[in-house]
PDB file of C-alpha atoms in Angstrom:
ATOM      1  CA  MET X   1       0.155   0.174   0.106  1.00  0.00           C
ATOM      2  CA  ALA X   2       1.788   3.096  -1.556  1.00  0.00           C
ATOM      3  CA  THR X   3       1.500   6.225   1.397  1.00  0.00           C
ATOM      4  CA  LYS X   4       0.362   9.769  -0.113  1.00  0.00           C
ATOM      5  CA  PRO X   5       3.334  12.131   0.136  1.00  0.00           C
ATOM      6  CA  LYS X   6       2.398  14.349   3.171  1.00  0.00           C
ATOM      7  CA  PRO X   7       2.385  18.344   2.000  1.00  0.00           C
ATOM      8  CA  PHE X   8       5.459  20.796   2.790  1.00  0.00           C
ATOM      9  CA  ARG X   9       4.152  23.110   5.788  1.00  0.00           C
ATOM     10  CA  ILE X  10       5.147  26.370   6.413  1.00  0.00           C
ATOM     11  CA  LEU X  11       4.687  28.802   9.134  1.00  0.00           C
ATOM     12  CA  GLY X  12       4.238  32.491   8.411  1.00  0.00           C
ATOM     13  CA  LEU X  13       5.119  34.713  11.162  1.00  0.00           C
ATOM     14  CA  ASP X  14       4.309  38.842  10.960  1.00  0.00           C
ATOM     15  CA  LEU X  15       5.084  39.427  14.455  1.00  0.00           C
ATOM     16  CA  SER X  16       4.291  43.160  16.107  1.00  0.00           C
ATOM     17  CA  ILE X  17       3.950  43.612  19.823  1.00  0.00           C
ATOM     18  CA  THR X  18       0.177  44.791  19.590  1.00  0.00           C
ATOM     19  CA  SER X  19      -0.839  41.803  16.787  1.00  0.00           C
ATOM     20  CA  PRO X  20       1.402  39.374  15.741  1.00  0.00           C
ATOM     21  CA  GLY X  21      -0.376  37.068  12.792  1.00  0.00           C
ATOM     22  CA  PHE X  22       0.354  33.494  12.100  1.00  0.00           C
ATOM     23  CA  ALA X  23      -0.282  31.863   9.007  1.00  0.00           C
ATOM     24  CA  VAL X  24       0.303  28.042   8.185  1.00  0.00           C
ATOM     25  CA  VAL X  25       0.398  27.163   4.309  1.00  0.00           C
ATOM     26  CA  ASP X  26       1.122  23.909   2.618  1.00  0.00           C
ATOM     27  CA  VAL X  27       2.472  22.876  -0.723  1.00  0.00           C
ATOM     28  CA  LYS X  28       1.590  19.891  -2.462  1.00  0.00           C
ATOM     29  CA  LYS X  29       2.667  19.313  -6.112  1.00  0.00           C
ATOM     30  CA  GLY X  30       3.292  22.956  -6.615  1.00  0.00           C
ATOM     31  CA  ALA X  31       0.299  23.898  -5.653  1.00  0.00           C
ATOM     32  CA  PRO X  32      -0.585  26.167  -2.502  1.00  0.00           C
ATOM     33  CA  SER X  33      -3.058  26.084   0.501  1.00  0.00           C
ATOM     34  CA  LEU X  34      -4.233  28.105   3.182  1.00  0.00           C
ATOM     35  CA  VAL X  35      -4.499  25.725   6.376  1.00  0.00           C
ATOM     36  CA  THR X  36      -5.104  28.444   8.820  1.00  0.00           C
ATOM     37  CA  THR X  37      -4.282  31.842   9.819  1.00  0.00           C
ATOM     38  CA  ALA X  38      -4.733  33.968  13.031  1.00  0.00           C
ATOM     39  CA  HIS X  39      -3.486  36.816  15.229  1.00  0.00           C
ATOM     40  CA  PHE X  40      -3.117  37.648  19.009  1.00  0.00           C
ATOM     41  CA  THR X  41      -4.239  41.109  20.194  1.00  0.00           C
ATOM     42  CA  THR X  42      -2.640  42.477  23.219  1.00  0.00           C
ATOM     43  CA  ALA X  43      -3.724  45.174  25.297  1.00  0.00           C
ATOM     44  CA  ALA X  44      -1.572  48.680  25.539  1.00  0.00           C
ATOM     45  CA  ALA X  45      -2.560  48.878  29.289  1.00  0.00           C
ATOM     46  CA  THR X  46      -0.758  45.691  29.718  1.00  0.00           C
ATOM     47  CA  PRO X  47       2.798  45.642  30.755  1.00  0.00           C
ATOM     48  CA  GLN X  48       5.407  44.935  28.376  1.00  0.00           C
ATOM     49  CA  ALA X  49       6.609  41.669  29.856  1.00  0.00           C
ATOM     50  CA  LEU X  50       3.265  40.580  30.497  1.00  0.00           C
ATOM     51  CA  ARG X  51       2.385  40.992  26.674  1.00  0.00           C
ATOM     52  CA  TYR X  52       5.586  38.919  25.989  1.00  0.00           C
ATOM     53  CA  GLU X  53       4.104  36.100  27.791  1.00  0.00           C
ATOM     54  CA  GLU X  54       0.507  36.398  26.188  1.00  0.00           C
ATOM     55  CA  ILE X  55       2.139  36.468  22.899  1.00  0.00           C
ATOM     56  CA  GLU X  56       4.238  33.256  24.050  1.00  0.00           C
ATOM     57  CA  ALA X  57       1.437  31.265  25.567  1.00  0.00           C
ATOM     58  CA  PHE X  58      -0.629  32.130  22.246  1.00  0.00           C
ATOM     59  CA  ALA X  59       2.180  31.030  19.558  1.00  0.00           C
ATOM     60  CA  LEU X  60       2.712  27.380  22.185  1.00  0.00           C
ATOM     61  CA  LEU X  61      -0.905  26.507  21.444  1.00  0.00           C
ATOM     62  CA  PHE X  62      -0.943  27.702  17.747  1.00  0.00           C
ATOM     63  CA  ILE X  63       2.730  25.738  17.392  1.00  0.00           C
ATOM     64  CA  ARG X  64       1.214  22.799  18.989  1.00  0.00           C
ATOM     65  CA  ASP X  65      -2.074  22.845  16.793  1.00  0.00           C
ATOM     66  CA  HIS X  66      -0.696  23.192  13.840  1.00  0.00           C
ATOM     67  CA  MET X  67       2.872  21.093  13.872  1.00  0.00           C
ATOM     68  CA  PRO X  68       4.906  19.791  12.370  1.00  0.00           C
ATOM     69  CA  PHE X  69       6.013  22.168  10.051  1.00  0.00           C
ATOM     70  CA  ASP X  70       9.189  21.738   7.497  1.00  0.00           C
ATOM     71  CA  VAL X  71      10.015  25.848   7.466  1.00  0.00           C
ATOM     72  CA  VAL X  72       9.500  28.651   9.687  1.00  0.00           C
ATOM     73  CA  VAL X  73       9.577  32.050   8.078  1.00  0.00           C
ATOM     74  CA  ARG X  74       9.614  35.479   9.928  1.00  0.00           C
ATOM     75  CA  GLU X  75       8.837  38.720   8.347  1.00  0.00           C
ATOM     76  CA  ILE X  76      11.568  40.639   9.811  1.00  0.00           C
ATOM     77  CA  TRP X  77      11.912  44.873   9.971  1.00  0.00           C
ATOM     78  CA  PRO X  78      15.821  46.785  10.076  1.00  0.00           C
ATOM     79  CA  PRO X  79      16.644  48.380  12.909  1.00  0.00           C
ATOM     80  CA  SER X  80      14.930  51.403  14.081  1.00  0.00           C
ATOM     81  CA  ARG X  81      16.230  54.788  15.109  1.00  0.00           C
ATOM     82  CA  ASN X  82      13.751  54.413  17.768  1.00  0.00           C
ATOM     83  CA  TYR X  83      14.915  52.107  20.620  1.00  0.00           C
ATOM     84  CA  ALA X  84      11.257  51.709  22.357  1.00  0.00           C
ATOM     85  CA  GLN X  85      10.387  50.263  18.844  1.00  0.00           C
ATOM     86  CA  ASN X  86      13.302  48.171  18.763  1.00  0.00           C
ATOM     87  CA  ASN X  87      12.696  46.761  22.071  1.00  0.00           C
ATOM     88  CA  LYS X  88       9.502  45.726  21.465  1.00  0.00           C
ATOM     89  CA  ILE X  89       9.638  43.674  18.205  1.00  0.00           C
ATOM     90  CA  HIS X  90      12.955  42.095  19.735  1.00  0.00           C
ATOM     91  CA  GLY X  91      10.890  41.302  23.027  1.00  0.00           C
ATOM     92  CA  THR X  92       7.966  40.137  20.767  1.00  0.00           C
ATOM     93  CA  TRP X  93      10.120  37.910  18.503  1.00  0.00           C
ATOM     94  CA  ALA X  94      11.974  36.276  21.205  1.00  0.00           C
ATOM     95  CA  SER X  95       8.540  35.039  22.833  1.00  0.00           C
ATOM     96  CA  VAL X  96       7.162  33.107  19.236  1.00  0.00           C
ATOM     97  CA  GLU X  97      10.924  31.888  19.294  1.00  0.00           C
ATOM     98  CA  ARG X  98      10.595  30.391  23.096  1.00  0.00           C
ATOM     99  CA  ALA X  99       7.875  28.911  22.505  1.00  0.00           C
ATOM    100  CA  LEU X 100       8.992  27.524  18.743  1.00  0.00           C
ATOM    101  CA  HIS X 101      12.179  26.116  20.603  1.00  0.00           C
ATOM    102  CA  ARG X 102       9.580  24.285  23.189  1.00  0.00           C
ATOM    103  CA  TYR X 103       8.726  22.026  19.790  1.00  0.00           C
ATOM    104  CA  GLY X 104      12.092  21.962  18.327  1.00  0.00           C
ATOM    105  CA  TYR X 105      11.982  24.601  15.945  1.00  0.00           C
ATOM    106  CA  GLU X 106      13.507  27.614  15.106  1.00  0.00           C
ATOM    107  CA  VAL X 107      13.047  30.526  12.519  1.00  0.00           C
ATOM    108  CA  ASP X 108      14.801  29.056   9.292  1.00  0.00           C
ATOM    109  CA  VAL X 109      14.048  32.071   6.871  1.00  0.00           C
ATOM    110  CA  HIS X 110      13.882  35.670   7.060  1.00  0.00           C
ATOM    111  CA  VAL X 111      12.485  37.564   4.286  1.00  0.00           C
ATOM    112  CA  THR X 112      11.872  42.006   4.518  1.00  0.00           C
ATOM    113  CA  PRO X 113       8.472  43.620   4.175  1.00  0.00           C
ATOM    114  CA  ALA X 114       9.332  44.934   0.427  1.00  0.00           C
ATOM    115  CA  ASN X 115      10.205  41.335  -0.690  1.00  0.00           C
ATOM    116  CA  VAL X 116       6.923  40.292   0.609  1.00  0.00           C
ATOM    117  CA  LYS X 117       5.010  43.022  -1.074  1.00  0.00           C
ATOM    118  CA  LYS X 118       7.004  42.411  -4.455  1.00  0.00           C
ATOM    119  CA  THR X 119       6.608  38.669  -4.363  1.00  0.00           C
ATOM    120  CA  VAL X 120       2.725  38.376  -3.871  1.00  0.00           C
ATOM    121  CA  THR X 121       1.822  42.077  -5.394  1.00  0.00           C
ATOM    122  CA  GLY X 122       4.674  42.858  -7.620  1.00  0.00           C
ATOM    123  CA  ASN X 123       5.109  45.908  -6.140  1.00  0.00           C
ATOM    124  CA  GLY X 124       7.736  46.601  -2.997  1.00  0.00           C
ATOM    125  CA  SER X 125       5.708  49.442  -1.558  1.00  0.00           C
ATOM    126  CA  ALA X 126       1.909  47.769  -1.535  1.00  0.00           C
ATOM    127  CA  LYS X 127      -0.366  48.716   0.629  1.00  0.00           C
ATOM    128  CA  LYS X 128      -2.533  46.164   3.140  1.00  0.00           C
ATOM    129  CA  PRO X 129      -5.280  45.369   0.540  1.00  0.00           C
ATOM    130  CA  GLU X 130      -3.160  45.046  -2.136  1.00  0.00           C
ATOM    131  CA  VAL X 131      -1.134  42.568  -0.501  1.00  0.00           C
ATOM    132  CA  ALA X 132      -4.455  40.684   0.490  1.00  0.00           C
ATOM    133  CA  GLN X 133      -5.627  40.578  -2.450  1.00  0.00           C
ATOM    134  CA  GLY X 134      -2.457  39.238  -3.908  1.00  0.00           C
ATOM    135  CA  VAL X 135      -2.573  36.032  -1.035  1.00  0.00           C
ATOM    136  CA  ARG X 136      -5.615  35.551  -2.432  1.00  0.00           C
ATOM    137  CA  ASP X 137      -4.947  35.399  -5.934  1.00  0.00           C
ATOM    138  CA  ILE X 138      -1.831  32.873  -5.271  1.00  0.00           C
ATOM    139  CA  LEU X 139      -4.236  30.995  -2.776  1.00  0.00           C
ATOM    140  CA  ARG X 140      -6.777  30.774  -5.336  1.00  0.00           C
ATOM    141  CA  LEU X 141      -9.281  31.972  -2.844  1.00  0.00           C
ATOM    142  CA  ASP X 142     -12.529  33.829  -4.160  1.00  0.00           C
ATOM    143  CA  ASP X 143     -12.130  37.581  -4.133  1.00  0.00           C
ATOM    144  CA  ASP X 144     -14.704  38.117  -1.367  1.00  0.00           C
ATOM    145  CA  TYR X 145     -12.694  36.150   0.595  1.00  0.00           C
ATOM    146  CA  ALA X 146     -12.095  38.135   4.121  1.00  0.00           C
ATOM    147  CA  PHE X 147      -8.843  37.645   6.412  1.00  0.00           C
ATOM    148  CA  LYS X 148      -9.674  38.626  10.146  1.00  0.00           C
ATOM    149  CA  THR X 149      -7.002  40.945  10.176  1.00  0.00           C
ATOM    150  CA  ASP X 150      -4.278  42.370   8.086  1.00  0.00           C
ATOM    151  CA  ASP X 151      -2.304  40.161  10.153  1.00  0.00           C
ATOM    152  CA  HIS X 152      -3.829  37.187   8.647  1.00  0.00           C
ATOM    153  CA  SER X 153      -2.981  38.283   5.070  1.00  0.00           C
ATOM    154  CA  ASP X 154       0.552  39.124   5.915  1.00  0.00           C
ATOM    155  CA  ALA X 155       1.736  36.330   7.733  1.00  0.00           C
ATOM    156  CA  ALA X 156       0.179  33.921   4.851  1.00  0.00           C
ATOM    157  CA  ALA X 157       2.195  36.690   2.812  1.00  0.00           C
ATOM    158  CA  VAL X 158       5.525  35.724   4.326  1.00  0.00           C
ATOM    159  CA  ALA X 159       4.845  32.461   3.851  1.00  0.00           C
ATOM    160  CA  LEU X 160       4.416  32.145   0.328  1.00  0.00           C
ATOM    161  CA  THR X 161       7.481  34.777  -0.208  1.00  0.00           C
ATOM    162  CA  TYR X 162       9.617  32.097   0.962  1.00  0.00           C
ATOM    163  CA  CYS X 163       7.360  29.672  -1.322  1.00  0.00           C
ATOM    164  CA  VAL X 164       8.210  31.578  -4.067  1.00  0.00           C
ATOM    165  CA  ARG X 165      11.686  31.927  -3.607  1.00  0.00           C
ATOM    166  CA  GLU X 166      12.327  28.688  -2.920  1.00  0.00           C
ATOM    167  CA  LYS X 167      10.763  27.604  -6.280  1.00  0.00           C
ATOM    168  CA  LEU X 168       8.155  25.241  -4.459  1.00  0.00           C
ATOM    169  CA  ILE X 169       5.310  27.487  -5.983  1.00  0.00           C
ATOM    170  CA  THR X 170       5.172  29.725  -9.137  1.00  0.00           C
ATOM    171  CA  ILE X 171       3.288  32.492  -9.713  1.00  0.00           C
ATOM    172  CA  GLY X 172       2.786  34.706 -13.154  1.00  0.00           C
ATOM    173  CA  GLU X 173       0.624  35.270 -15.452  1.00  0.00           C
ATOM    174  CA  ASP X 174      -1.377  32.074 -15.568  1.00  0.00           C
ATOM    175  CA  ASP X 175      -2.259  32.691 -11.620  1.00  0.00           C
TER     176      ASP X 175
END
């Protein structure tokens, strides 16, 4: 009895302290499919250290529920001149990295926001609605498919950028 080949599974991360986004995309025979997307909203009034703990707890559950992953891809931001902003994003990254580590994963690949936008829309300075539409197009979702937040579509775009870069999928005029 032959076993079916399992899809290649990508975890895409679009992280912020306010609303980190997560997406799982499977690729089978060159065709991507959206498994799920999610985000977690933290309250600005909550102490920063507790916000990191909340993000880590959410990530732990999300990872547990959707693994195994073949690759973990995170959007990475260039350093800001604003220390507080750098501190928040690095703390968020560390929170998710701790959750990944507990299951034996780490961030394998980093992609830049401009690269993500360019890959899914053809425009490195595309706006959020254009990114969401690009993701819908690549995944062949209905035009009226609504992502719950931009964090959902952005995380999916991160995963799809990896898929295109590694030639797991091709996008173009026929898509």
